[in-house]
Coordinates of C-alpha atoms in Angstrom, one line a residue:
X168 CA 21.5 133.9 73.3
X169 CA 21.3 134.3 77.2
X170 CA 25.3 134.8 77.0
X171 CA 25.1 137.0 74.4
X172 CA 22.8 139.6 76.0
X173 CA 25.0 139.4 79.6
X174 CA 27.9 140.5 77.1
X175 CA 25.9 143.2 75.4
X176 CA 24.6 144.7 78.7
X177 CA 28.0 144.9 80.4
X178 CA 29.1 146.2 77.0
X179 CA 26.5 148.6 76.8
X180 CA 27.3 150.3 80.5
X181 CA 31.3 150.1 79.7
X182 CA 30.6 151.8 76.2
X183 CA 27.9 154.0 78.0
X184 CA 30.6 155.3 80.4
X185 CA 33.3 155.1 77.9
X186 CA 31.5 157.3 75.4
X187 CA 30.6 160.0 77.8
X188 CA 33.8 159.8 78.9
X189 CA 35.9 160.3 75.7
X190 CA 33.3 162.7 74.7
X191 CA 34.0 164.4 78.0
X192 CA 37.7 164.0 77.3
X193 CA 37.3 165.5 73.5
X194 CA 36.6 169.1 75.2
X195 CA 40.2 168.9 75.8
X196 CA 41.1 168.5 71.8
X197 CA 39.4 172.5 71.3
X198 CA 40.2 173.4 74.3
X199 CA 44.1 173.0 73.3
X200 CA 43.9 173.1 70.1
X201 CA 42.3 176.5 70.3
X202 CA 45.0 177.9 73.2
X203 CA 48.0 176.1 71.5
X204 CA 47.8 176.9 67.6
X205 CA 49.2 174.5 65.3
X206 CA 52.2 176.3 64.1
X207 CA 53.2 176.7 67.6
X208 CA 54.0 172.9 68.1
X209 CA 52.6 172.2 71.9
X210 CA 50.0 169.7 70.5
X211 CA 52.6 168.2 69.3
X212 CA 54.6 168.2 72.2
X213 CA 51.6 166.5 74.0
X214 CA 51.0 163.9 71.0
X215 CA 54.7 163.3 71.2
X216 CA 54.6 162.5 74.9
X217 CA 51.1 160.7 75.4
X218 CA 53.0 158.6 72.4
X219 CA 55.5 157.5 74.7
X220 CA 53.2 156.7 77.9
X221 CA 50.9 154.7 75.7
X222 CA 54.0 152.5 75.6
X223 CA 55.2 152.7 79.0
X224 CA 51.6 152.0 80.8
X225 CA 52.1 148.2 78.5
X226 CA 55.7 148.2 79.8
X227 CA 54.4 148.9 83.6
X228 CA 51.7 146.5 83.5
X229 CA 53.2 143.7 81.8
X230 CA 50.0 141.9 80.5
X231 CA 49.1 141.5 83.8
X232 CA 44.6 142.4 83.2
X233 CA 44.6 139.3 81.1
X234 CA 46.7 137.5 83.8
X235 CA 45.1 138.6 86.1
X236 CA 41.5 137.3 84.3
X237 CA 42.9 133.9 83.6
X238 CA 44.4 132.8 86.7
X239 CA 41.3 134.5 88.6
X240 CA 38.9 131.8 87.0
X241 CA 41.6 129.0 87.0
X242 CA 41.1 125.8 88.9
X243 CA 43.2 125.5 91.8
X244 CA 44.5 128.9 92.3
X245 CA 42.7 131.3 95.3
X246 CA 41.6 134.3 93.3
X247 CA 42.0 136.4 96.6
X248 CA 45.5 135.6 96.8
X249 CA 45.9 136.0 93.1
X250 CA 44.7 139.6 93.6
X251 CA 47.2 140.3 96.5
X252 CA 49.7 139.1 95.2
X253 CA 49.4 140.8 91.3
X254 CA 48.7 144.1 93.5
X255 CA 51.9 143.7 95.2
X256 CA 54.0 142.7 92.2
X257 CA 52.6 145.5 90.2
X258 CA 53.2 148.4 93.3
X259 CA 56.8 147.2 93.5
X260 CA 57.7 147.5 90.0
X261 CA 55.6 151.1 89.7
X262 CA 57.5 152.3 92.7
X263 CA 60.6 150.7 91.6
X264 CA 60.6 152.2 88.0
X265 CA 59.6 155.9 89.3
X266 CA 62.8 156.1 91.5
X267 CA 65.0 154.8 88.3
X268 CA 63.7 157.2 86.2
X269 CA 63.9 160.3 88.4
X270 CA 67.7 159.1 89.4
X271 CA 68.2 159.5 85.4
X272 CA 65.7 161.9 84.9
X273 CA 68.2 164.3 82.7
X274 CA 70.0 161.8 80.6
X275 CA 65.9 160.1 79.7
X276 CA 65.1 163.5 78.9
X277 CA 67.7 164.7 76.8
X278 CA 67.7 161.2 74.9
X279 CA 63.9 161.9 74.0
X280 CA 64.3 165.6 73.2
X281 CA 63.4 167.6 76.0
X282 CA 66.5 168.0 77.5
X283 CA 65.4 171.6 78.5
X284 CA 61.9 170.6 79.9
X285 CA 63.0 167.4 82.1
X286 CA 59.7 168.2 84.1
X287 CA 57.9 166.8 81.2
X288 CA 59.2 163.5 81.5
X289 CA 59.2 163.4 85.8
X290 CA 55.6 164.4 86.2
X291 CA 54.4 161.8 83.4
X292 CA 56.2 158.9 84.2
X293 CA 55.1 159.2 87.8
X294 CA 51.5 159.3 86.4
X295 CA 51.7 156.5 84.2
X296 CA 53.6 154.1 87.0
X297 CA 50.4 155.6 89.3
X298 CA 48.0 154.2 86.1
X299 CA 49.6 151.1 85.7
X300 CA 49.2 149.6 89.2
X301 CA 45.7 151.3 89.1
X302 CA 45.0 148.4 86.4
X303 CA 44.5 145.9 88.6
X304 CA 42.1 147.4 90.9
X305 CA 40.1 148.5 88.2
X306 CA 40.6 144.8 86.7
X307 CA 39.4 143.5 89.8
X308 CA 35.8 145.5 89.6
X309 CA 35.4 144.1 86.4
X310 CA 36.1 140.5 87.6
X311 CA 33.5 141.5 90.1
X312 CA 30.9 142.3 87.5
X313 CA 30.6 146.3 89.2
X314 CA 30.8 148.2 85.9
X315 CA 28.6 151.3 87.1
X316 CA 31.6 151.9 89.8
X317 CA 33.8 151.0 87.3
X318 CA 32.2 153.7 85.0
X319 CA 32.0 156.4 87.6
X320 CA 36.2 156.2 88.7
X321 CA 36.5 156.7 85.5
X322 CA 34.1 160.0 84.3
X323 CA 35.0 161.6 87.8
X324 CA 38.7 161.5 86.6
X325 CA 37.7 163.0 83.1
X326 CA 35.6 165.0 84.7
X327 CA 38.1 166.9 86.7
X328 CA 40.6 166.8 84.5
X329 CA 38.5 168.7 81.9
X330 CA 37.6 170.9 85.1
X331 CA 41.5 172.0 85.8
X332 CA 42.4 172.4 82.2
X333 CA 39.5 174.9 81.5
X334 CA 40.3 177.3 84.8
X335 CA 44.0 177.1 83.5
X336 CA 43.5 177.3 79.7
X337 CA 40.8 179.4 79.5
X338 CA 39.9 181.0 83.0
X339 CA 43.0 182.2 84.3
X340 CA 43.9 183.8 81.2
X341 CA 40.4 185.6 80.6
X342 CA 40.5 187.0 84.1
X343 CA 44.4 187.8 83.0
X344 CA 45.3 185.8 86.3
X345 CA 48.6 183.8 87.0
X346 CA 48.5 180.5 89.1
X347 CA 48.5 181.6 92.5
X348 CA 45.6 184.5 91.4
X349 CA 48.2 187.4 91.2
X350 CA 47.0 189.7 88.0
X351 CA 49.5 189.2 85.9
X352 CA 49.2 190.8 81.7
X353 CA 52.2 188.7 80.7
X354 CA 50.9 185.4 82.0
X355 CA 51.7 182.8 79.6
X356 CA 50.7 179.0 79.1
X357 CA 52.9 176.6 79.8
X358 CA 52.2 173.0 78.4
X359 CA 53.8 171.2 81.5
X360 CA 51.0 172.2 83.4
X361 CA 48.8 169.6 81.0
X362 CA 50.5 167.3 82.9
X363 CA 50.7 168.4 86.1
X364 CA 47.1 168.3 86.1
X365 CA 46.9 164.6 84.6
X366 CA 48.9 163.6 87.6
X367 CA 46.7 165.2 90.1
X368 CA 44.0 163.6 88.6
X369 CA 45.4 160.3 89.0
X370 CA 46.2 160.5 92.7
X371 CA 42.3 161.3 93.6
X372 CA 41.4 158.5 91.3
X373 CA 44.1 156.4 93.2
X374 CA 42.0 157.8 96.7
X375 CA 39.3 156.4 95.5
X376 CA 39.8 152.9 94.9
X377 CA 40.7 152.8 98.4
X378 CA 38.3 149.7 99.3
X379 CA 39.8 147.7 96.7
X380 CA 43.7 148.1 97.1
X381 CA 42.4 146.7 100.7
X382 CA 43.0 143.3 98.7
X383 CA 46.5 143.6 98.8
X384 CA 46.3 142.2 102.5
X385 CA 45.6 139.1 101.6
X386 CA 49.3 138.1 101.2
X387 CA 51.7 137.0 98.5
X388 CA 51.8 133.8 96.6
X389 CA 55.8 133.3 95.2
X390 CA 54.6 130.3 93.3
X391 CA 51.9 132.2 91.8
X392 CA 53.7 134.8 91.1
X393 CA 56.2 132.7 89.4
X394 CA 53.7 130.7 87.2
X395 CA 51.6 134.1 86.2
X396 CA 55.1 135.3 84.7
X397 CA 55.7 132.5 82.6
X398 CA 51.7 133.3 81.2
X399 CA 51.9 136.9 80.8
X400 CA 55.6 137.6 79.6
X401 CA 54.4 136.6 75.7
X402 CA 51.7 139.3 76.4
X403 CA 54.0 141.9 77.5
X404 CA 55.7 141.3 74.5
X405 CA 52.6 141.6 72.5
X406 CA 51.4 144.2 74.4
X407 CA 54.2 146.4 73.6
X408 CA 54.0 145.4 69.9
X409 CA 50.6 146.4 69.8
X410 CA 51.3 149.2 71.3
X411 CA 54.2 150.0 69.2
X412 CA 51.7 150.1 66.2
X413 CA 49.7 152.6 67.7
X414 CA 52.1 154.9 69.4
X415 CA 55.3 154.4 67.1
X416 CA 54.8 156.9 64.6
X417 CA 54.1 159.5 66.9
X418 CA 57.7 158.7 68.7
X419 CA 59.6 158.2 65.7
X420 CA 57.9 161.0 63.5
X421 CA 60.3 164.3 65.0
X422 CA 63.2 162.0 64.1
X423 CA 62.3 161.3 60.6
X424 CA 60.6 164.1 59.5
X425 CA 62.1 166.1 56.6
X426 CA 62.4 169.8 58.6
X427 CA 63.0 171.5 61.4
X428 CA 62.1 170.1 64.6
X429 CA 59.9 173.0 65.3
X430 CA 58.0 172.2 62.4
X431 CA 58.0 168.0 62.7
X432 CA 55.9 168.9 66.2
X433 CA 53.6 171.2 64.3
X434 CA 53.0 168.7 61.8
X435 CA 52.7 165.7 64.3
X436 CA 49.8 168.3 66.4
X437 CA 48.1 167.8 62.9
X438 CA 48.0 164.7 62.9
X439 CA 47.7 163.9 66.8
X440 CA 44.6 166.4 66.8
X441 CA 42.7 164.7 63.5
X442 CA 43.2 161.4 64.8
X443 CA 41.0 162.2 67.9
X444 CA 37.9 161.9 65.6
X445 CA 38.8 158.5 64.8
X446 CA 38.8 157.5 68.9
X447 CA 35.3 157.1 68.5
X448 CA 36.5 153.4 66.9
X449 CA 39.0 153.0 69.8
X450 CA 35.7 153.4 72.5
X451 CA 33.7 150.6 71.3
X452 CA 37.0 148.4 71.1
X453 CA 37.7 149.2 74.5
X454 CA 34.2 149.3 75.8
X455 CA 34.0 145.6 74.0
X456 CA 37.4 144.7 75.8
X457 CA 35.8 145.4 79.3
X458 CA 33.1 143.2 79.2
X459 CA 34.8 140.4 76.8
X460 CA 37.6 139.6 78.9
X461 CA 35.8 138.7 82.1
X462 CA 33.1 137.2 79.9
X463 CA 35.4 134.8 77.9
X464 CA 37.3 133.5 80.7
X465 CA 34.6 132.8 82.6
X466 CA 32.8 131.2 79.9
X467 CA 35.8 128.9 78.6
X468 CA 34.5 125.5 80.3
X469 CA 31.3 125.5 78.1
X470 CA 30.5 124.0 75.3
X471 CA 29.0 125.9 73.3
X472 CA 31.6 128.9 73.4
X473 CA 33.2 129.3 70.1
X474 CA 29.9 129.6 68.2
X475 CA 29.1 132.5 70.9
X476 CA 33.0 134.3 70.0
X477 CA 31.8 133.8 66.2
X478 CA 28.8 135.8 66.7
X479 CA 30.5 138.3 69.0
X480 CA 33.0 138.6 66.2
X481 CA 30.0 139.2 63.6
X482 CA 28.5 141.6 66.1
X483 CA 31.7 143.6 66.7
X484 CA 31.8 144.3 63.3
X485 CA 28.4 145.2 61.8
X486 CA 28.6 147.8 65.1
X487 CA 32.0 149.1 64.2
X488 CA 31.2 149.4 60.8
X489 CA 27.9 151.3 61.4
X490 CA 30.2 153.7 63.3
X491 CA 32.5 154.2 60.9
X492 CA 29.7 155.5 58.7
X493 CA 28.2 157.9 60.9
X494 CA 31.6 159.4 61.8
X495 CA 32.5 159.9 58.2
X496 CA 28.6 160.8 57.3
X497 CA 29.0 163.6 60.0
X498 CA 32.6 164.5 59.4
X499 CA 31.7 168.3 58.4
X500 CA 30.1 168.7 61.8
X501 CA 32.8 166.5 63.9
X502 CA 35.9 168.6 62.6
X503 CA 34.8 171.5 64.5
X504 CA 35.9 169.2 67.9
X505 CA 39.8 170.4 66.8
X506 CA 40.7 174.1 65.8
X507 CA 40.4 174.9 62.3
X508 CA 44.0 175.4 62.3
X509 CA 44.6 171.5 62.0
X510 CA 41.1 170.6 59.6
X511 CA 44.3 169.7 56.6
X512 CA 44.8 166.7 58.2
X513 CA 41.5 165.1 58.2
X514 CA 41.6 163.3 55.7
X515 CA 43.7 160.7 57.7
X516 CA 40.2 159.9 59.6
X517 CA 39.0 157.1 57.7
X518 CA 42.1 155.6 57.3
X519 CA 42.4 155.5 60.8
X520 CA 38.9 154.5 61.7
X521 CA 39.5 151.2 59.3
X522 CA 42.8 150.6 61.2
X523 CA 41.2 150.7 64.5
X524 CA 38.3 148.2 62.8
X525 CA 41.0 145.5 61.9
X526 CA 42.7 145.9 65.2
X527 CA 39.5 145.4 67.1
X528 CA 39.1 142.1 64.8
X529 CA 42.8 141.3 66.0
X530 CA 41.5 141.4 69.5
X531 CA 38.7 139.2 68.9
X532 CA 41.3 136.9 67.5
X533 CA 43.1 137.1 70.3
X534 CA 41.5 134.5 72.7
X535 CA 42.4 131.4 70.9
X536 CA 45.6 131.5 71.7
X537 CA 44.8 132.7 75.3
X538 CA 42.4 130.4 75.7
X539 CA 45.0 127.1 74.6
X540 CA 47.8 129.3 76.7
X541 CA 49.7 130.0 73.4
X542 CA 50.3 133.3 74.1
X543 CA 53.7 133.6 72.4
X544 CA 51.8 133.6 68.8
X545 CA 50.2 137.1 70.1
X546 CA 53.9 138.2 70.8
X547 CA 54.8 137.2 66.9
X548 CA 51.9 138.7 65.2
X549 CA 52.4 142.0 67.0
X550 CA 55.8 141.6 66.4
X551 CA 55.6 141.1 62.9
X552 CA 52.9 143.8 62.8
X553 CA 55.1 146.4 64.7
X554 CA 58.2 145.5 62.2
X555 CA 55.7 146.6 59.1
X556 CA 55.1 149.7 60.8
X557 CA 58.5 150.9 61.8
X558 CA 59.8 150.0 58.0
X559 CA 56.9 152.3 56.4
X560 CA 57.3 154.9 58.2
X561 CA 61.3 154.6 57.9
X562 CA 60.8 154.6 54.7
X563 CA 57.9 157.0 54.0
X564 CA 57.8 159.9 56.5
X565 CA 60.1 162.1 54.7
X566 CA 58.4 162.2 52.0
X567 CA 54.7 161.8 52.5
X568 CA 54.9 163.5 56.3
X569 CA 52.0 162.0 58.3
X570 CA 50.4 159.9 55.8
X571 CA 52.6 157.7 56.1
X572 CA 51.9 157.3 60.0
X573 CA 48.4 156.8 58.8
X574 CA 49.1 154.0 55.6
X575 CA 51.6 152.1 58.4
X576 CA 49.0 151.6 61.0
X577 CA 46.4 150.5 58.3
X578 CA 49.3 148.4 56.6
X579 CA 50.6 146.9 60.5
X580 CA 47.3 146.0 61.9
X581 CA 46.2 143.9 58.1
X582 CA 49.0 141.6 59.1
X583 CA 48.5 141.1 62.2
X584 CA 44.9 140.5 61.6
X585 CA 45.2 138.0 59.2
X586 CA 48.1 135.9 60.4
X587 CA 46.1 135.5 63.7
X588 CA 42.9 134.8 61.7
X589 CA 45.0 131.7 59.5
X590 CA 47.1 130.4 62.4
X591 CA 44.1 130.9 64.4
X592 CA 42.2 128.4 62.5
X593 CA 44.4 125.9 62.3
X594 CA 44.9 125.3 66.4
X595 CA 41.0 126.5 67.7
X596 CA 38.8 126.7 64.8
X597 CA 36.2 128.6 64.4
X598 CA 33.4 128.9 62.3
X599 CA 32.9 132.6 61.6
X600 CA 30.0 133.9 59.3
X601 CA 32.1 134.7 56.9
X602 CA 29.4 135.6 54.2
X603 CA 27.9 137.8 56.8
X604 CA 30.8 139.8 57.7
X605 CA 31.6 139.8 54.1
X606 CA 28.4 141.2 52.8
X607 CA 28.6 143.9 55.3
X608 CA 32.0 145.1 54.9
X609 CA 31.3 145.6 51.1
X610 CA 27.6 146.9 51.7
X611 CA 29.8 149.6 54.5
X612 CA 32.6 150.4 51.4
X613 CA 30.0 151.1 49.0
X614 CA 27.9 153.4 51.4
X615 CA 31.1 155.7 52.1
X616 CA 31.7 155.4 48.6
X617 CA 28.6 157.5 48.0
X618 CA 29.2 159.6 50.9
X619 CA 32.8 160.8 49.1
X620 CA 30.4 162.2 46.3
X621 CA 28.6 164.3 48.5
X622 CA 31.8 166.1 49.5
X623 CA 31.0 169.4 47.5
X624 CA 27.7 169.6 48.4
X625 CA 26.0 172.3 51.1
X626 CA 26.7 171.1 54.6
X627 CA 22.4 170.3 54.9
X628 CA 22.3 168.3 51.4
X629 CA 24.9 166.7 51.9
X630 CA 24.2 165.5 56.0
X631 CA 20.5 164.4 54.9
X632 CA 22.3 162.5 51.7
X633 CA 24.5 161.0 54.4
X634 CA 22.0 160.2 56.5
X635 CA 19.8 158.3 54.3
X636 CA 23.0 156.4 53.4
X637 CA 23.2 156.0 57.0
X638 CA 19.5 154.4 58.0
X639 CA 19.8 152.1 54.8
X640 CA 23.0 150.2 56.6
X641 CA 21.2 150.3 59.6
X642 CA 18.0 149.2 57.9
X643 CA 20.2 145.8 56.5
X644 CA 21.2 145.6 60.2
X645 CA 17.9 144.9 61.5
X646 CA 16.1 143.1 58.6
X647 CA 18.9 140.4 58.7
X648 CA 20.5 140.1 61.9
X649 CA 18.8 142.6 64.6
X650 CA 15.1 142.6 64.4
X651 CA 13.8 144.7 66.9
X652 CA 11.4 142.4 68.7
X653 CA 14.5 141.3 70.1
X654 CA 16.0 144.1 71.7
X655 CA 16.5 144.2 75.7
X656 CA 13.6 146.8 77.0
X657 CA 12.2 148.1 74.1
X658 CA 11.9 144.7 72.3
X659 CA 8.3 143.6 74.0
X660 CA 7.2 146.4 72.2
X661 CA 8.1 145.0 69.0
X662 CA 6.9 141.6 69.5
X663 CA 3.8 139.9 68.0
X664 CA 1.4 138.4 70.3

């Protein structure tokens, strides 16, 4: 239980910071969505080409944080040298890959379809090659157990991103001022400017992990280089799969969609926009990630460790599946965080937020196959996964526009669930409470099930209906599993003496 509580503090400051964060970030989805109106196709524009970053930060990285995590707590290997040398493999192919792509920075551009706005694709690429060898250093403060620093990079970052998009989205053009703070009536928004601003973020991040890229001066191994390849390649490959079922319909939806492009991007901000209220599902995963990774490596050698991944699993979903009911109990209140312009497509939101539930699941899957280095089954089952995805929407998107993005994500991450919880079994069993999960997954279905007939109610009937709904799951959570004697803090409170 002592192993479980390390995990859920480091969880707790890594979902904390990733909470504010995101919720920080989420002033950007009005702010845009507000100055770029939906049947003007920017948000689109951005969805479109955040789509394709998601992708290439994988490409850039290569697997290398769960590398980097395995061969840091391997026997035999020096993790100071293991640091060095993954920062020096990962600033070589960053700076590498940046001069490539601004050598064939028109042809890139006009293949992707901004062949009259190359900036798009020069400013962003050189962020995301920034981002990507940024993971390691940030990697490396999690090895070192320092999430509050961790935490803080990041919000600063949000922080004055958020800052710079509100003096040039909504500043500038109050005060009717241009850039350089010339009056200027006719001044008009340009979305390239969104990204300029995500790359000056980036470099004062970059500043300020100063203390760790001092690491890299510790040399590099060849041999170790050569033997972290052959680990992480399968992940890269997984990686980008994963990716792929995330980011895919985004990329492939101007191609496929049944109009003109001008009105595929407006769609796709539709859909980009609505799918920001299902992020709040992405946080925990990621805030889960941060502390899991470290915490599973470093635990491997004991004996006792798959009955503590079974109850992480457990744990991981009663949480996810609490949020999913509060997001969709609160839904009338969370749609104003986009413009009103874009409220048609929320109905993709609980779609999205039980695809982002079964991927998380997928990720606590994950570390059997890490653990026995069979990292090549992560490769298929994203592979397969991504395959299911690309033939939906193929097949789908010019008829049912984005709802099929949303059915081929649900549909993509199913399969690669279950094909890694089946295979999974059969090489590193585990004994997962299947009964529990069970009986909370139905217990969640039937609770949103009541929440749809609140739907036509008044806003205050029908968020008190929702939030009875709401303390009744939360209720089950801490008569069965949770009692509140043993919480950290507050617990001694609770406890009988």
């Amino acid at each position: 239980m002592a192993n479980m509580k390390t995990l859920a503090k480091d969880t707790a400051i890594y979902g904390l910071s990733s909470i504010v964060a995101r919720f920080i970030n989420y002033l950007l989805v009005p702010i845009q969505t507000a100055r770029f109106a939906a049947s003007g196709g920017e948000y689109g524009v951005i969805t479109n080409v955040y789509a394709y970053v998601s992708i290439l930060i994988i490409l850039l990285t290569f697997g290398m944080e769960t590398t980097f995590f395995r061969f840091m707590n391997r026997e035999g290997e020096q993790p100071e040298r293991i640091y060095s040398t993954t920062l020096r493999m990962l600033a070589f192919t960053s700076l590498a890959s940046i001069v490539v792509v601004l050598i064939l920075l028109q042809p890139i551009a006009a293949a992707i379809g901004y062949a009259d706005h190359p900036e798009y694709v020069a400013v962003m690429y050189t962020t995301v090659a920034i981002d990507a060898f940024m993971a390691i250093p940030f990697a490396y403060l999690r090895y070192q157990h320092k999430p509050v620093k961790f935490a803080t990079l990041k919000i600063v970052n949000i922080l004055l991103n958020i800052t710079l998009n509100l003096l040039y989205l909504i500043v500038l053009p109050s005060l009717k001022l241009n850039l350089f703070g010339i009056y200027d009536e006719q001044f008009t928004l340009d979305v390239a400017f969104v990204f300029y601003i995500n790359l000056v973020c980036t470099l004062i991040t970059l500043l300020m992990l100063w203390k760790e890229l001092r690491g890299i001066r510790f040399g590099f191994d060849g041999a170790a280089c050569r033997r972290m390849l052959a680990y992480t390649w399968p992940l890269l490959v997984m990686g980008v799969a994963g990716q792929l079922n995330q980011a895919a319909s985004q990329i492939l939806f101007p191609y496929l969609y049944d109009g003109s492009v001008e009105e595929a991007r407006a769609q796709l901000g539709i859909y980009g926009a609505c799918i920001k209220i299902a992020m709040i599902m992405v946080m925990i995963t990621q805030a889960f990630r941060f502390a899991y990774e470290p915490f599973v490596f470093g635990k491997s050698k004991d004996k006792d460790n798959r009955e503590t991944y079974a109850l992480a699993m457990k744990y991981y979903i009663i949480f996810t599946l609490l949020a999913f009911l509060c997001v969709m109990g609160y839904i009338d209140v969370l749609k104003f965080i986009i413009g009103e312009s874009y409220w048609e497509g929320l109905r993709v939101v609980p779609i999205v937020m039980a695809a982002e539930i079964m991927f998380g699941v997928f990720f606590n899957l994950s570390f059997w196959y890490k653990l026995t280095d069979r990292t090549i089954w992560g490769a298929y089952f994203s592979g397969i996964g991504a395959v299911v995805l690309i033939t939906v929407d193929v097949l789908l998107i010019p008829r049912f526009s984005y709802m099929a993005c949303v059915w081929a994500g649900f549909a993509a991450y199913a399969t690669s669930m279950l094909l890694s919880y089946f295979i999974g079994q059969h090489y590193y069993k585990i004994n997962y409470p299947m009964k529990d999960i069970s009986l909370y997954v139905v217990l969640a279905y039937v609770l949103y099930g009541f929440m749809r007939l609140s739907a036509d109610w008044s806003l205050a009937a029908s968020l008190a209906f929702n939030t009875l709904l709401i303390i009744v799951f939360v209720a089950v959570i801490l008569r069965r599993d949770l009692p509140l004697s043993g919480l950290p803090v507050v617990g001694k409170y609770f406890r009988k003496h």
